[in-house]
GROMACS .gro file of C-alpha atoms in nm:
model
  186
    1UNK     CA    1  13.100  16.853   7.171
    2UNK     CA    2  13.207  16.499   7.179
    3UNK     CA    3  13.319  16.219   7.439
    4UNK     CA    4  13.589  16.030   7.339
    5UNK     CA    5  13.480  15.638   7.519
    6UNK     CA    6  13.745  15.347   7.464
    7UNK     CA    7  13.464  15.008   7.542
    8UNK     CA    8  13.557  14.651   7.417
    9UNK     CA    9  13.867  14.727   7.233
   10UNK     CA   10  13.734  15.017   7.069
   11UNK     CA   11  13.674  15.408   6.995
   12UNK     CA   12  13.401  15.586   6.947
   13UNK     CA   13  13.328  15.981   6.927
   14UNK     CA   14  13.005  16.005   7.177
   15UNK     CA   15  12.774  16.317   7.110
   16UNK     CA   16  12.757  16.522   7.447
   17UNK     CA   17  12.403  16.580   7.487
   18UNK     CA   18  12.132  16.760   7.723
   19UNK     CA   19  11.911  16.632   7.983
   20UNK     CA   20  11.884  16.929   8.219
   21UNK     CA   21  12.032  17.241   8.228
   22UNK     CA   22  12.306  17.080   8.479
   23UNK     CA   23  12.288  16.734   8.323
   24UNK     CA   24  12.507  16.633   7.987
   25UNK     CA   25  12.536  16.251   7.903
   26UNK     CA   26  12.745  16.094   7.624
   27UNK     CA   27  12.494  15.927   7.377
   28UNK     CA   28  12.628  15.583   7.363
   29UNK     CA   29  12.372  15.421   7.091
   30UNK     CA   30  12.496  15.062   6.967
   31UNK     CA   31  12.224  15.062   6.650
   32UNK     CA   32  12.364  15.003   6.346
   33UNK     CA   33  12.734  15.002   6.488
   34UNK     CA   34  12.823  14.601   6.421
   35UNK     CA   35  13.136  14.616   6.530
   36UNK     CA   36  13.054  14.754   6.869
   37UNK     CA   37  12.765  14.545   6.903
   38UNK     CA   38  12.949  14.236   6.889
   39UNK     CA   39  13.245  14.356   7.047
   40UNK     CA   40  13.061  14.455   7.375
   41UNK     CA   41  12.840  14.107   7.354
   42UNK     CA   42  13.178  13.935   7.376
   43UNK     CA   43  13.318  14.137   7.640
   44UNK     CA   44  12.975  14.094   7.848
   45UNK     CA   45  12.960  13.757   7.835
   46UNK     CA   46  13.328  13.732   7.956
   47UNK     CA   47  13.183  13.863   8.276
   48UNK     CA   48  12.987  13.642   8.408
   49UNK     CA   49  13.032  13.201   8.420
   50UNK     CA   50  12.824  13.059   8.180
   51UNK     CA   51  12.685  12.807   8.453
   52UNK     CA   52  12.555  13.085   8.694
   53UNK     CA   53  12.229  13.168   8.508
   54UNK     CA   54  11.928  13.016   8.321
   55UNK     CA   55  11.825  13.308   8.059
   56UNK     CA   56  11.947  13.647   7.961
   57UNK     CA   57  11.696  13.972   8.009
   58UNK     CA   58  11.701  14.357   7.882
   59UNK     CA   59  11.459  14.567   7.842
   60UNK     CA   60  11.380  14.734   7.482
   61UNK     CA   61  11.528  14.892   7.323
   62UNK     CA   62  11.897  14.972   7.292
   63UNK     CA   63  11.972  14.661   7.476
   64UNK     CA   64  11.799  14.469   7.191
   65UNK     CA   65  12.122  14.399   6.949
   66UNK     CA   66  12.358  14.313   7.245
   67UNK     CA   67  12.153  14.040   7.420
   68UNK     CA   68  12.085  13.929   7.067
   69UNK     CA   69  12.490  13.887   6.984
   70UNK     CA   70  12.532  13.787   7.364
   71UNK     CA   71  12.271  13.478   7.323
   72UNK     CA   72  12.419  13.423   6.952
   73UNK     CA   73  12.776  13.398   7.059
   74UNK     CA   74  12.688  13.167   7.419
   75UNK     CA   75  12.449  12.952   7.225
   76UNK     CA   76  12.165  13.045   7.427
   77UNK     CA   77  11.811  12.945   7.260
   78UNK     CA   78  11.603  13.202   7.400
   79UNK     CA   79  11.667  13.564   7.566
   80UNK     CA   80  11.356  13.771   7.690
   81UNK     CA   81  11.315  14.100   7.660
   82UNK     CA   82  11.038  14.351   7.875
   83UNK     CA   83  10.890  14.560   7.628
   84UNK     CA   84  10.764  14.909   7.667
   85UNK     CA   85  10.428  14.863   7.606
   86UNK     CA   86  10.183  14.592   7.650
   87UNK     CA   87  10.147  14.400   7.276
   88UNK     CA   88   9.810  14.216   7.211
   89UNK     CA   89  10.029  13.909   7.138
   90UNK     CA   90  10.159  13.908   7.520
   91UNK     CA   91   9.918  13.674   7.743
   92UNK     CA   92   9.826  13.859   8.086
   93UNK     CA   93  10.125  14.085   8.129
   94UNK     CA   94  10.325  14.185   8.434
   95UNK     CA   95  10.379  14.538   8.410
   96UNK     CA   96  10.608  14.796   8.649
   97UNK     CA   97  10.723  15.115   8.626
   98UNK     CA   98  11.062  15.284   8.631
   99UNK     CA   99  11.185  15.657   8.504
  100UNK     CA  100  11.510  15.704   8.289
  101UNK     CA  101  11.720  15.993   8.261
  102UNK     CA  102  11.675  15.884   7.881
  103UNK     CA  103  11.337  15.886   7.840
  104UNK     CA  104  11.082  16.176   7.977
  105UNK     CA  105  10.860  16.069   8.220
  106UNK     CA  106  10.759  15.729   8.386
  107UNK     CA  107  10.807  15.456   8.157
  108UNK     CA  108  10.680  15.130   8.189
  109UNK     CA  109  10.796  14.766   8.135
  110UNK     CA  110  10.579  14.463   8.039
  111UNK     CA  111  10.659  14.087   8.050
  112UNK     CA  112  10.418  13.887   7.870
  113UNK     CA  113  10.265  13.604   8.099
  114UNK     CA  114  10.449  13.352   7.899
  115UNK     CA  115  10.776  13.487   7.951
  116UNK     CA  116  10.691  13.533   8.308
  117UNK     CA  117  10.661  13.151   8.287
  118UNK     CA  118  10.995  13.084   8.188
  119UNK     CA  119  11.133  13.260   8.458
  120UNK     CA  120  11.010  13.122   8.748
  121UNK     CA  121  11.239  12.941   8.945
  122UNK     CA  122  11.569  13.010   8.674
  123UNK     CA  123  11.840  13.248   8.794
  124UNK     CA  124  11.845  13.566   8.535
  125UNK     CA  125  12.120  13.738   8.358
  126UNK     CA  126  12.020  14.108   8.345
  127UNK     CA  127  12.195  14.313   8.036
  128UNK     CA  128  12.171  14.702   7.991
  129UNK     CA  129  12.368  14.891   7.772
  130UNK     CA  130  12.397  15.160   8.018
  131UNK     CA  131  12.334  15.196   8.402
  132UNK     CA  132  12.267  15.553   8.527
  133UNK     CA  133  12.053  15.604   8.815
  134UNK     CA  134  11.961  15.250   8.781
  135UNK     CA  135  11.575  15.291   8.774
  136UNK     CA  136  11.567  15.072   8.450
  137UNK     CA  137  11.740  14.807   8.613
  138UNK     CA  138  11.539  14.798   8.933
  139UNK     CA  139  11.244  14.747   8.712
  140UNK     CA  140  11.403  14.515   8.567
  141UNK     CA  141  11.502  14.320   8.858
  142UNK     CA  142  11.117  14.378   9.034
  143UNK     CA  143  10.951  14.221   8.688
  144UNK     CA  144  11.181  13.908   8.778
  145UNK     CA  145  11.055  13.866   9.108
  146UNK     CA  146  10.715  13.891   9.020
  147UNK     CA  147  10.739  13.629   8.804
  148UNK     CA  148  10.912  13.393   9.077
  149UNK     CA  149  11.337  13.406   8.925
  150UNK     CA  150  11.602  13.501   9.090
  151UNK     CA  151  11.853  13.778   8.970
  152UNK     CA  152  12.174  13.617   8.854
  153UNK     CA  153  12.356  13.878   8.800
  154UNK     CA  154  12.399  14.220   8.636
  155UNK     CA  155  12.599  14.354   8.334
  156UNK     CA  156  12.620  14.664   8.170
  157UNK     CA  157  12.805  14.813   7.873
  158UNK     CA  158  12.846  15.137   8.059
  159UNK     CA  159  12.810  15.255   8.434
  160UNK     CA  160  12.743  15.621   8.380
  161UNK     CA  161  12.841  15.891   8.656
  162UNK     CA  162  12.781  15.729   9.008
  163UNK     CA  163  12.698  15.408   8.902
  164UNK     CA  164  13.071  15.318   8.841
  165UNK     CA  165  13.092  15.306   9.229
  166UNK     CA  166  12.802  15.010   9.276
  167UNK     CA  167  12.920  14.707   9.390
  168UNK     CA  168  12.588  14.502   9.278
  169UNK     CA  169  12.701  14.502   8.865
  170UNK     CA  170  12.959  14.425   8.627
  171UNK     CA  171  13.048  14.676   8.361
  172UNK     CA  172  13.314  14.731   8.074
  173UNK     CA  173  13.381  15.101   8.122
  174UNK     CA  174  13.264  15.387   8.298
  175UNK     CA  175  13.102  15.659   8.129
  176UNK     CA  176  13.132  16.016   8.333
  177UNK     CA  177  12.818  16.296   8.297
  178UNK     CA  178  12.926  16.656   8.200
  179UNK     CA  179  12.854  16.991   8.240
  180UNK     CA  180  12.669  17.281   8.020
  181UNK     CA  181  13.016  17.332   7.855
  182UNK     CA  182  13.135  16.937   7.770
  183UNK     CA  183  13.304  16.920   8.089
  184UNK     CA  184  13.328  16.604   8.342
  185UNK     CA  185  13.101  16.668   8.632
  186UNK     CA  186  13.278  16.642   8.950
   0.00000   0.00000   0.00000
């Protein structure tokens, strides 16, 4: 089964997979699709004024290629991106936790102390390529508190099921969840 998604000016044929027994997502993957990777970078930054932040942040690592194309087409020096683990290279990490409908269990985020640095006091641009439940970007936003910014704003690629109805993000298309037989959940 497949989900036919129209995002930046293009198709693409999503794979209808399961999460729960009453939970099917479309896999919307942007690795090693150029053309959608750029496409959606361009449509992001169209989004949001230039002027209204300081730095761009995702977390790894699907979101990796599009704030890479989205600091490549602004300009932008420097994006930061929360890792999933703690790397011996990061000084003194911040670390919180969030759960994904992607990704079993509690997962956790770590900004390296230097990072951390460069966000205090700068407004941040947060970038997912899809919002769901919206645990990711909660962590997301927490791990820029604790290290003294201020969100900016919020973009996504996609706002999957419910999270087409927040007010608090900007997003190029909504992406419904389906049922057991490639259906649109209600």
């Amino acid at each position: 089964m497949h989900y036919t998604l129209e995002v930046a000016g293009l198709k693409r044929d999503l794979p209808i997979c399961k999460v729960t027994d009453d939970l099917y997502i479309g896999a919307f993957v942007v690795f090693g699709d150029a053309e959608l990777t750029v496409a959606c970078a361009r449509e992001l930054l169209k989004l949001v004024d230039p002027g209204s932040y300081d730095y761009m942040l995702t977390a790894e690592a699907k979101g990796i290629p599009l704030i890479h194309e989205m600091a490549r087409q602004s300009g932008a020096k420097k994006y930061i991106l929360a890792r999933k683990g703690a790397k011996v290279y990061m000084p003194d990490p911040l670390c919180v936790e969030d759960e994904s409908i992607t990704t079993a269990g509690k997962q956790r985020l770590y900004l390296g102390r230097d990072d951390a640095d460069l966000i205090r006091g700068k407004r941040i641009l947060i970038m997912d390529d899809v919002i769901s439940t919206g645990g990711s970007l909660h962590a997301l936003e927490t791990l820029v508190k604790a290290a003294g910014g201020m969100v900016a704003d919020r973009v996504a690629v996609l706002a999957e099921g419910g999270a087409k109805d927040r007010t608090d993000i900007k997003f190029l298309a909504p992406l419904p969840v389906f049922n057991a037989d490639g259906t649109v959940k209600g």
